[in-house]
Coordinates of C-alpha atoms and ligand atoms in Angstrom, one line a residue:
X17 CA 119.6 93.8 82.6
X18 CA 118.6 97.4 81.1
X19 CA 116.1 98.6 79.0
X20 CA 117.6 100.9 75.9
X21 CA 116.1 103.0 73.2
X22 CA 118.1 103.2 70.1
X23 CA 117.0 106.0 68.0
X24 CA 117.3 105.2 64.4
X25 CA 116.1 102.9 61.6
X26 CA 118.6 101.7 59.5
X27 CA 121.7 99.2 59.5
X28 CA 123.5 101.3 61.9
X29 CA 120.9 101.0 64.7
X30 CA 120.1 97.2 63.7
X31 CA 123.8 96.5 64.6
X32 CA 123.5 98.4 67.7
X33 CA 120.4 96.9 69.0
X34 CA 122.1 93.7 68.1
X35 CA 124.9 94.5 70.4
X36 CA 123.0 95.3 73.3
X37 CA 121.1 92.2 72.8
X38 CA 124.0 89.9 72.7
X39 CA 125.2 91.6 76.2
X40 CA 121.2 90.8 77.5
X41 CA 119.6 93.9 77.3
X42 CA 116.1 94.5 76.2
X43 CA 116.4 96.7 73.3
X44 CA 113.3 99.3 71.6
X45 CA 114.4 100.7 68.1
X46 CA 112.5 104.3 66.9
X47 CA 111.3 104.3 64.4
X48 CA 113.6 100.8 63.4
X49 CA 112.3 99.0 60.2
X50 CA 110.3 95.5 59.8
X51 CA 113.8 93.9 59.7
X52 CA 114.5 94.0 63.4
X53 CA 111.7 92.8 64.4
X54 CA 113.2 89.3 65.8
X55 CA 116.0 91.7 67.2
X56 CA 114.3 94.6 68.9
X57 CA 110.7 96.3 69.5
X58 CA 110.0 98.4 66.8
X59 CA 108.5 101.6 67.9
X60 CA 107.2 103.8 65.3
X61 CA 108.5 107.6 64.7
X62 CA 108.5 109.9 67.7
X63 CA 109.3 113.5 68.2
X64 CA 111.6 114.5 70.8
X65 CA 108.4 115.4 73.4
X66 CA 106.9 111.8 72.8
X67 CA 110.5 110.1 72.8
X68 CA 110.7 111.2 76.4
X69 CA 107.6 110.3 77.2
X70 CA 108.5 106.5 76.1
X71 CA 111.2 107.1 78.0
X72 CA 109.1 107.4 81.3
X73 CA 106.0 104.9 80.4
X74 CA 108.7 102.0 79.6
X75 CA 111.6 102.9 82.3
X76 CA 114.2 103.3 80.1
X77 CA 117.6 102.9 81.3
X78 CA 119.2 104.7 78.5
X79 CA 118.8 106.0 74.9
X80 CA 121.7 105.4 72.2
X81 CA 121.2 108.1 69.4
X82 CA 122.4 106.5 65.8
X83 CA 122.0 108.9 63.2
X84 CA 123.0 112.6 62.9
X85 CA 120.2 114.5 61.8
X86 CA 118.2 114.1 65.4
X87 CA 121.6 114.8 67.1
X88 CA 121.9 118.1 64.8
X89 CA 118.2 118.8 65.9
X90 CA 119.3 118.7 69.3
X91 CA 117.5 115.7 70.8
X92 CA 120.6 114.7 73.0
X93 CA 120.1 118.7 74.8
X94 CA 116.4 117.8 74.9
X95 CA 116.0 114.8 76.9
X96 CA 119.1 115.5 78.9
X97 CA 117.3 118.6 80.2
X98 CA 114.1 116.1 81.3
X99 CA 117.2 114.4 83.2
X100 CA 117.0 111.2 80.8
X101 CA 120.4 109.3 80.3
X102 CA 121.2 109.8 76.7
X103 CA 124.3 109.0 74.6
X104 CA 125.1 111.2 72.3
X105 CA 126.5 115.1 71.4
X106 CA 124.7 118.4 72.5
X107 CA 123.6 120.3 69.0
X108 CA 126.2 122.6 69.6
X109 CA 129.2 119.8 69.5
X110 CA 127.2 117.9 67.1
X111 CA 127.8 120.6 64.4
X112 CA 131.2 118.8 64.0
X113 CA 129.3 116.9 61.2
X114 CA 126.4 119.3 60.3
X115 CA 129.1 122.4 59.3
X116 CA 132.0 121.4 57.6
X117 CA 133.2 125.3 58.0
X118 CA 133.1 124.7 62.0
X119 CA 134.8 121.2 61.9
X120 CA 137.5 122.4 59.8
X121 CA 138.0 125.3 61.9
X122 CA 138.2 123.8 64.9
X123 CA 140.9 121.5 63.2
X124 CA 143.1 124.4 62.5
X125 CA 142.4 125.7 65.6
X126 CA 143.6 122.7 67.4
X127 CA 146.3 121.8 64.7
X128 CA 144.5 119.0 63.6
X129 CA 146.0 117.6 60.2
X130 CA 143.5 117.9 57.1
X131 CA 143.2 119.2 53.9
X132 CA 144.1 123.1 52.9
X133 CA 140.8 124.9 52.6
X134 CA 138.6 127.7 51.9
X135 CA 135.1 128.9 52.9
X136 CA 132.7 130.6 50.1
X137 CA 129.2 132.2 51.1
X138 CA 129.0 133.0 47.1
X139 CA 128.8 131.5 43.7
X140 CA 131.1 134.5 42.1
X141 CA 133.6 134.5 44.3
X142 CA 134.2 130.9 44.5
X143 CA 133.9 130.8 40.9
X144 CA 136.9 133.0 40.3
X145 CA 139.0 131.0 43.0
X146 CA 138.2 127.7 41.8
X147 CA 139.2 129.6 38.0
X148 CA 143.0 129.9 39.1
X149 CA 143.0 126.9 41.2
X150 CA 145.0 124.1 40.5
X151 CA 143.5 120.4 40.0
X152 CA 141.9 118.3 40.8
X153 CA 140.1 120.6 44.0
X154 CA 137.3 118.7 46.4
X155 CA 134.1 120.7 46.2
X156 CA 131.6 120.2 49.7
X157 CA 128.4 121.4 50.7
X158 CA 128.9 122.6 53.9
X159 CA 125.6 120.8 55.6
X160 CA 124.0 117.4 56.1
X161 CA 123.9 115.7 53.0
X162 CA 123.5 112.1 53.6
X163 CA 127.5 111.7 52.4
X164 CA 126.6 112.6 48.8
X165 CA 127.6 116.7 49.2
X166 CA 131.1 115.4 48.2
X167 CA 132.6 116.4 44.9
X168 CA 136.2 115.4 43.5
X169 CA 136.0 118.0 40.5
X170 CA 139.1 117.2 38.2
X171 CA 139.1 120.3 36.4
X172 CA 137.0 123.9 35.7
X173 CA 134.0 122.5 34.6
X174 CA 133.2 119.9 36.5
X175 CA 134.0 122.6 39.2
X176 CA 131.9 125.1 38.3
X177 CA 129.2 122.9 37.2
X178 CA 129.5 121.1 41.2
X179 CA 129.2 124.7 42.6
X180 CA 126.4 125.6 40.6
X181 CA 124.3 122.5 41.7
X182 CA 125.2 123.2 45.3
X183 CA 125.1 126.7 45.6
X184 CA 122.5 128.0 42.6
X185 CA 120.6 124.9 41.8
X186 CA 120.3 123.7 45.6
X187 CA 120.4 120.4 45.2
X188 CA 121.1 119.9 48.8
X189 CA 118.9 122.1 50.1
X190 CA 120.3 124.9 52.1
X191 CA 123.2 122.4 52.9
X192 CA 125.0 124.0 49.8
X193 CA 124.2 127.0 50.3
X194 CA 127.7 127.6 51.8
X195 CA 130.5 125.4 50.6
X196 CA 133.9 124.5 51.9
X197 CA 136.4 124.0 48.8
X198 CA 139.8 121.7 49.5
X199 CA 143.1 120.4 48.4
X200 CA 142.5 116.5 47.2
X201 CA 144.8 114.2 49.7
X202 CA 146.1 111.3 48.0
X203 CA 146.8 108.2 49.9
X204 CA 144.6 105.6 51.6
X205 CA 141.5 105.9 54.2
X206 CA 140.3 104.2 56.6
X207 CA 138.1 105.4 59.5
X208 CA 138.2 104.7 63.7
X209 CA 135.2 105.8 66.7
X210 CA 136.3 107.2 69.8
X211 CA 133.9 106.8 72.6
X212 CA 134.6 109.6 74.6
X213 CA 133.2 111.6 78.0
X214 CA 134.7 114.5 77.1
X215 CA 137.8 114.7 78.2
X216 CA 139.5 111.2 77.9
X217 CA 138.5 108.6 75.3
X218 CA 138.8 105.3 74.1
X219 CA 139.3 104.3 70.2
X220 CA 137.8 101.7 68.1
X221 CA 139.1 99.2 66.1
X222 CA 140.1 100.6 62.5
X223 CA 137.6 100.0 59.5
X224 CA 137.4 100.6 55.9
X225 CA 134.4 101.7 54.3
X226 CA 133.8 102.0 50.3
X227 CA 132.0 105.0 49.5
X228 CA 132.1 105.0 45.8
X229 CA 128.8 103.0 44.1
X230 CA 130.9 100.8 42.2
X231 CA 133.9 98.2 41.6
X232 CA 137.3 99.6 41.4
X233 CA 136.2 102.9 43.7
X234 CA 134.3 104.0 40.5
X235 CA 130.7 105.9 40.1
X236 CA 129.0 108.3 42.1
X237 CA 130.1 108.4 45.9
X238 CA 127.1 107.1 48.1
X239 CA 126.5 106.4 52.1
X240 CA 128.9 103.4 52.0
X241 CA 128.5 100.3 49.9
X242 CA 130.1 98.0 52.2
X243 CA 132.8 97.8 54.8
X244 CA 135.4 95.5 56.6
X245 CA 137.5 95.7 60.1
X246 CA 140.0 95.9 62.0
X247 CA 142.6 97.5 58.8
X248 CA 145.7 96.1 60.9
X249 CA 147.4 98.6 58.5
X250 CA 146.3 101.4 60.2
X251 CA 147.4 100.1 63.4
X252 CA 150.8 101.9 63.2
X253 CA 149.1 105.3 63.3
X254 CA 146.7 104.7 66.4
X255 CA 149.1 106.8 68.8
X256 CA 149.5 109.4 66.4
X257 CA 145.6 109.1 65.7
X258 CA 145.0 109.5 69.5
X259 CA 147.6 112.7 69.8
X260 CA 147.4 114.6 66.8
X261 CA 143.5 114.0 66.4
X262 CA 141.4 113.5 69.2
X263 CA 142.7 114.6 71.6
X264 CA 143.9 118.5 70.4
X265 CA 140.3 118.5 69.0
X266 CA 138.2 117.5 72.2
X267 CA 140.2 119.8 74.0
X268 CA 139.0 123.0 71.6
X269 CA 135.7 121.7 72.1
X270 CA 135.8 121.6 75.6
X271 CA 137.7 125.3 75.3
X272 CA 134.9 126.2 73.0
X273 CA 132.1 125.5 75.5
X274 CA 130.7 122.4 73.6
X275 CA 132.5 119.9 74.8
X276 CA 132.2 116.3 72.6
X277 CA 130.4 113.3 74.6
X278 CA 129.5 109.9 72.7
X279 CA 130.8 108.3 69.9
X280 CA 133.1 110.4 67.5
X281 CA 134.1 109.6 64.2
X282 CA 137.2 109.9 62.5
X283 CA 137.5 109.5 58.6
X284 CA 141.2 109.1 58.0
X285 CA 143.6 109.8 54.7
X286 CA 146.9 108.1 55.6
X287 CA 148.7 110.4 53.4
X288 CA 152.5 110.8 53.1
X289 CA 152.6 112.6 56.1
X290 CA 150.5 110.2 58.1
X291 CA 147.2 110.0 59.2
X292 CA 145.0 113.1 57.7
X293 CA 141.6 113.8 58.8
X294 CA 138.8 113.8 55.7
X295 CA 135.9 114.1 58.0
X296 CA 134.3 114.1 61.5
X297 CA 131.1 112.6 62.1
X298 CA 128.7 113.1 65.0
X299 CA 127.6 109.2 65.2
X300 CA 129.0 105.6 64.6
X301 CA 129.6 105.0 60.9
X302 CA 127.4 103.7 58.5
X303 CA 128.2 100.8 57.2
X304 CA 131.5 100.5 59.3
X305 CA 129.2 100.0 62.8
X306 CA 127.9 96.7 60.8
X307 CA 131.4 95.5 61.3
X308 CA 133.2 96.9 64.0
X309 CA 130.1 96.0 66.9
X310 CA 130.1 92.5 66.1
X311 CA 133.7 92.4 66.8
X312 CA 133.0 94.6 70.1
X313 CA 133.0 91.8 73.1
X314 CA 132.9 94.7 75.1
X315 CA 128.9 95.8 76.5
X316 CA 128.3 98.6 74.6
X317 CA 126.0 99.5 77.7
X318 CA 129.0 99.5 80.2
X319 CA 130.3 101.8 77.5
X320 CA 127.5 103.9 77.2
X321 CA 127.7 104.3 81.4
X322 CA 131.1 105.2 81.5
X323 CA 130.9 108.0 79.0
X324 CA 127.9 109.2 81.3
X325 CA 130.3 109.0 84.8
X326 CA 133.0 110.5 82.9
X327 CA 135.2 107.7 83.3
X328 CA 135.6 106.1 80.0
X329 CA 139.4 106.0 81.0
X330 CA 138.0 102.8 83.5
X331 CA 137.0 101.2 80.2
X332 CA 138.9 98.5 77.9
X333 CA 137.3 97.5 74.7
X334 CA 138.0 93.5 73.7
X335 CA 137.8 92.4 70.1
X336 CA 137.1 89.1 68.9
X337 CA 139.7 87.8 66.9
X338 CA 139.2 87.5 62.9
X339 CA 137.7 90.4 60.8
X340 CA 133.9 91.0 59.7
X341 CA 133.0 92.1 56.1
X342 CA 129.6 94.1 55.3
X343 CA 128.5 94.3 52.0
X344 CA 125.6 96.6 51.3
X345 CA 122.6 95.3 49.2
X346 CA 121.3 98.9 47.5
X347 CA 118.1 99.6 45.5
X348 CA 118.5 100.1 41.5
X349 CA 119.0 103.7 40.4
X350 CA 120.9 104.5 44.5
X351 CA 122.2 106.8 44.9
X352 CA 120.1 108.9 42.4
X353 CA 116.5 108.3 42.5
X354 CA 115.6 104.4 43.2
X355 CA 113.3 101.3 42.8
X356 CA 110.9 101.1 45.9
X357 CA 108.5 97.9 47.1
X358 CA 110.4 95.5 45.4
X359 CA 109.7 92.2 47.2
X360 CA 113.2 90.4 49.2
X361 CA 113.6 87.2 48.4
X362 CA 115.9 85.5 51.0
X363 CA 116.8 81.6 50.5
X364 CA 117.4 79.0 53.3
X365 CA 120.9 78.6 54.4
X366 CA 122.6 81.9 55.4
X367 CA 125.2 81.4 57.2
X368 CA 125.9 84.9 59.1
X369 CA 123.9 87.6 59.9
X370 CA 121.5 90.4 57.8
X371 CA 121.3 94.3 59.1
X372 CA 118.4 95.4 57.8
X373 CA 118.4 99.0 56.7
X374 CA 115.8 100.2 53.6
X375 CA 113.3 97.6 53.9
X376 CA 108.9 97.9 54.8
X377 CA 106.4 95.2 55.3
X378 CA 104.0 94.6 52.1
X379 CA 101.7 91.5 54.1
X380 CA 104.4 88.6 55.1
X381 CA 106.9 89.7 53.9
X382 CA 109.8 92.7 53.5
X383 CA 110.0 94.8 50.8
X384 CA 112.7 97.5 49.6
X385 CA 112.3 101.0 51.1
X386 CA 115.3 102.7 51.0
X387 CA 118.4 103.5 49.0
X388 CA 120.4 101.0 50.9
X389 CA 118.4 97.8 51.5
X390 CA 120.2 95.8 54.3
X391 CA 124.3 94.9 55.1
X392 CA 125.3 91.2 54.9
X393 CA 127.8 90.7 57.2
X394 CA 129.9 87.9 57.7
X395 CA 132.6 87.2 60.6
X396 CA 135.3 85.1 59.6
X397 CA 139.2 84.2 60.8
X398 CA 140.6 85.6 57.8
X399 CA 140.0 88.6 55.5
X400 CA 139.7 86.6 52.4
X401 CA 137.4 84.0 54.2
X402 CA 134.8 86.8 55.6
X403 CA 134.6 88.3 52.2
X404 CA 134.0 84.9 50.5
X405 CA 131.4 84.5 52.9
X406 CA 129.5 87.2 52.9
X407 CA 129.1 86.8 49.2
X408 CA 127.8 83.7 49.6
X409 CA 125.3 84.8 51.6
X410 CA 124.4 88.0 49.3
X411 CA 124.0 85.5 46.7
X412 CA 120.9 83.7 48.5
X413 CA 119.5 87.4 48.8
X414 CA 117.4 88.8 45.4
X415 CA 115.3 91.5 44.8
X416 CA 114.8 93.3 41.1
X417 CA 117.0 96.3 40.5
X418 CA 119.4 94.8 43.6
X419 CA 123.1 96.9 43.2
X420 CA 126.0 95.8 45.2
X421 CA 130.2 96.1 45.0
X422 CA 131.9 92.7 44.4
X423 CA 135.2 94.0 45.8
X424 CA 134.9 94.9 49.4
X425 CA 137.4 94.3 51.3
X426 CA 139.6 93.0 48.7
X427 CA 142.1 95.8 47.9
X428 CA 143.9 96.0 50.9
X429 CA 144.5 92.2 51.7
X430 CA 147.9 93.3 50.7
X431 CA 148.4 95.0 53.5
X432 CA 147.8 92.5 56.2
Ligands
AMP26 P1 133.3 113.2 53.2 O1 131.8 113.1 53.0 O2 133.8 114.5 53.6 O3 133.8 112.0 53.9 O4 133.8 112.8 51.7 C1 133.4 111.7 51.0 C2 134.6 111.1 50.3 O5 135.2 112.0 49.4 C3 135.7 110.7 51.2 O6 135.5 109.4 51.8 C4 136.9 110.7 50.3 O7 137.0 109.5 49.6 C5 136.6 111.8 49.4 N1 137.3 113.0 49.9 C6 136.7 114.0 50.7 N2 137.6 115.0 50.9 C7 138.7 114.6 50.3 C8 140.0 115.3 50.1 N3 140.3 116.4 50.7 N4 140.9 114.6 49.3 C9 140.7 113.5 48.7 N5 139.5 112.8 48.8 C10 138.5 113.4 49.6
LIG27 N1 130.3 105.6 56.4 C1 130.4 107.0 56.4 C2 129.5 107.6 57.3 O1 128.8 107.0 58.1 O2 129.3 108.8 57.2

């Protein structure tokens, strides 16, 4: 059995580490969270120098990268260069999620169907185009902003006012400092992974996350308040998915000299039209990995080899039957400024599984530390019966300020 770092700390990587456990790997999360700890060894926060060095001291096998911002910093270039097997894009391909400008030009580029857009460096002159524009118009910072550099502006002012935090007021840092304007799609979304060597690929499952903070798809959009898979709806638009998307656009990246290896997201609008692509990430999803591992009876670290030998075409991903629902626990205030240390109560008797995500140690026990706090997931045979689940576990979960959606999963039981 192999030894894997997962770099990471939150949900994401907790599912991860869980699905290389359940295959019998020994799994070491960095930096990980208190929350893991009967999952994984928790290894606190290393640069990319002293990531390699673990890497040596603790014969690694392999390192799974979870979140963006280290793959934007380049780690995947780094320890590939000290000849360590990593999974995960170069900086240059990961800049399909860190620019918005470069992933939507490499969509036109390779015909990719998305939204009609434009590309402002400066407040006056998108000011004037967004004046004439018609509504409503979908206002993004063009950098990493932890999915909250998203706005759906339904007329001038709430335009305007979206440009002027982004691009005057910098409220995203120098992620807004250019900003990608675009028509709204109407229709449905859903989103799918390709693991991919570069050249061929493999997709996921299809899952549905709920960005929005509250019921009804209402409130402030945040990292994902809970998620469900497989979307058999989507099903019908796999080929078309695999065609029109993935492949056109890992073979610009490979044209373009940074060709795309590791996991590659997908986030879908099934317009009209068909399948339209909102975004691509660099990374699994967050909260969708909380529900599409567990259904993975596939070894993630077969996987993760094949993608390395360049033959992911070898590889066939089973699914366990039935559907998994997440549900994201989230501090009070998220996504705007939030409670902290709050002490997690958890009664006897859950019945599935936590991933933790925003939690710290205060003596025995776990307290809240981030925005999100942890994902209760439950895998059931039905839709309905996952999601009643789940919420019976949430409901043996407490801590003061605790936010959470009552409704995932349940708008689109109708179309299964
Ligand atoms: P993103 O961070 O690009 O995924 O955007 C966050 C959310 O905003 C998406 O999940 C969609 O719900 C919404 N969104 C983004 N772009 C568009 C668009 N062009 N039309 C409609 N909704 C969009
Ligand atoms: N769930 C959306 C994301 O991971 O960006």
């Amino acid at each position: 059995m192999s030894k894997i770092l997962v770099i990471g700390g939150g949900g994401r990587e907790h599912a991860i580490a869980c699905s290389f456990k359940r295959f019998g790997h020994t799994t070491f999360v960095s930096p990980g969270n208190p929350g893991m700890e009967n999952d994984a060894t928790v290894v606190p926060k290393m640069d990319f120098k002293e990531t390699a060095d673990f890497v040596k001291d603790y014969a690694i096998d392999l390192v799974f990268v979870g979140p963006e911002q280290p793959l934007a910093d380049g780690i995947v270039d780094f320890l590939q260069a000290r000849g360590i097997d990593v999974v995960g894009p170069t900086k240059a391909a990961a800049r399909i999620e860190g620019s918005k400008a470069f992933a939507k030009d490499i969509m036109q580029r390779s015909g990719v169907p998305t939204a009609a857009y434009k590309v402002f460096d400066c407040l006056d002159d998108a000011t004037s185009y967004l004046k004439s524009a018609g509504y409503p118009q979908v206002i993004k910072a063009d950098g990493l902003a932890a999915g909250k550099g998203v706005v759906i502006a339904q007329d001038y002012d709430e335009a305007r006012s979206a440009l002027e935090s982004m691009m005057r007021d910098k409220v995203f840092g120098e992620s807004g400092s250019r900003v990608v304007i675009e028509e709204f799609l109407q229709g449905w979304e859903t989103s799918v992974f390709a693991f991919t060597d570069g050249q061929h690929f493999v997709t996921t499952i299809f899952s549905q996350d709920h960005k929005p903070l509250l019921d009804g798809d209402k409130g402030p959009n945040t990292g994902g308040m809970g998620a469900y898979a497989p979307v058999r709806s989507a099903e019908k638009y796999r080929d078309r998915v695999e065609k029109e998307i993935f492949e056109p656009v890992l073979r610009v990246m490979r044209e373009e000299g940074c060709e795309y290896r590791g996991v590659l997201y997908a986030g879908l609008m099934i317009t009209e039209d068909g399948p339209k692509v909102v975004e691509f990430n660099c990374r699994f999803g967050d909260p969708e990995t909380e529900v599409v591992l567990p259904l993975l009876d596939t070894d993630l670290f077969e996987i993760s080899q094949a993608i390395l030998d360049r033959r992911i075409d070898d590889i066939e991903l089973n699914w366990g039957a039935g559907y998994a629902v997440t549900v994201v626990a989230a501090s009070g205030g998220y996504p705007g400024k939030y409670m902290k240390n709050k002490l997690i109560q958890i009664d006897d008797g859950l019945r599935h599984r936590i991933y933790f995500a925003g939690v710290g140690r205060d003596g025995d026990g776990l307290v809240t530390a981030g925005g999100r706090v942890m994902m209760v997931t439950a895998l059931a045979s039905t839709l309905d019966k996952a999601r009643e689940e789940a919420y019976e576990d949430l409901s043996r979960i407490r801590f003061e300020g605790m936010q959470f959606r009552n409704d995932i999963g349940a708008k689109d039981s109708r179309n299964l």
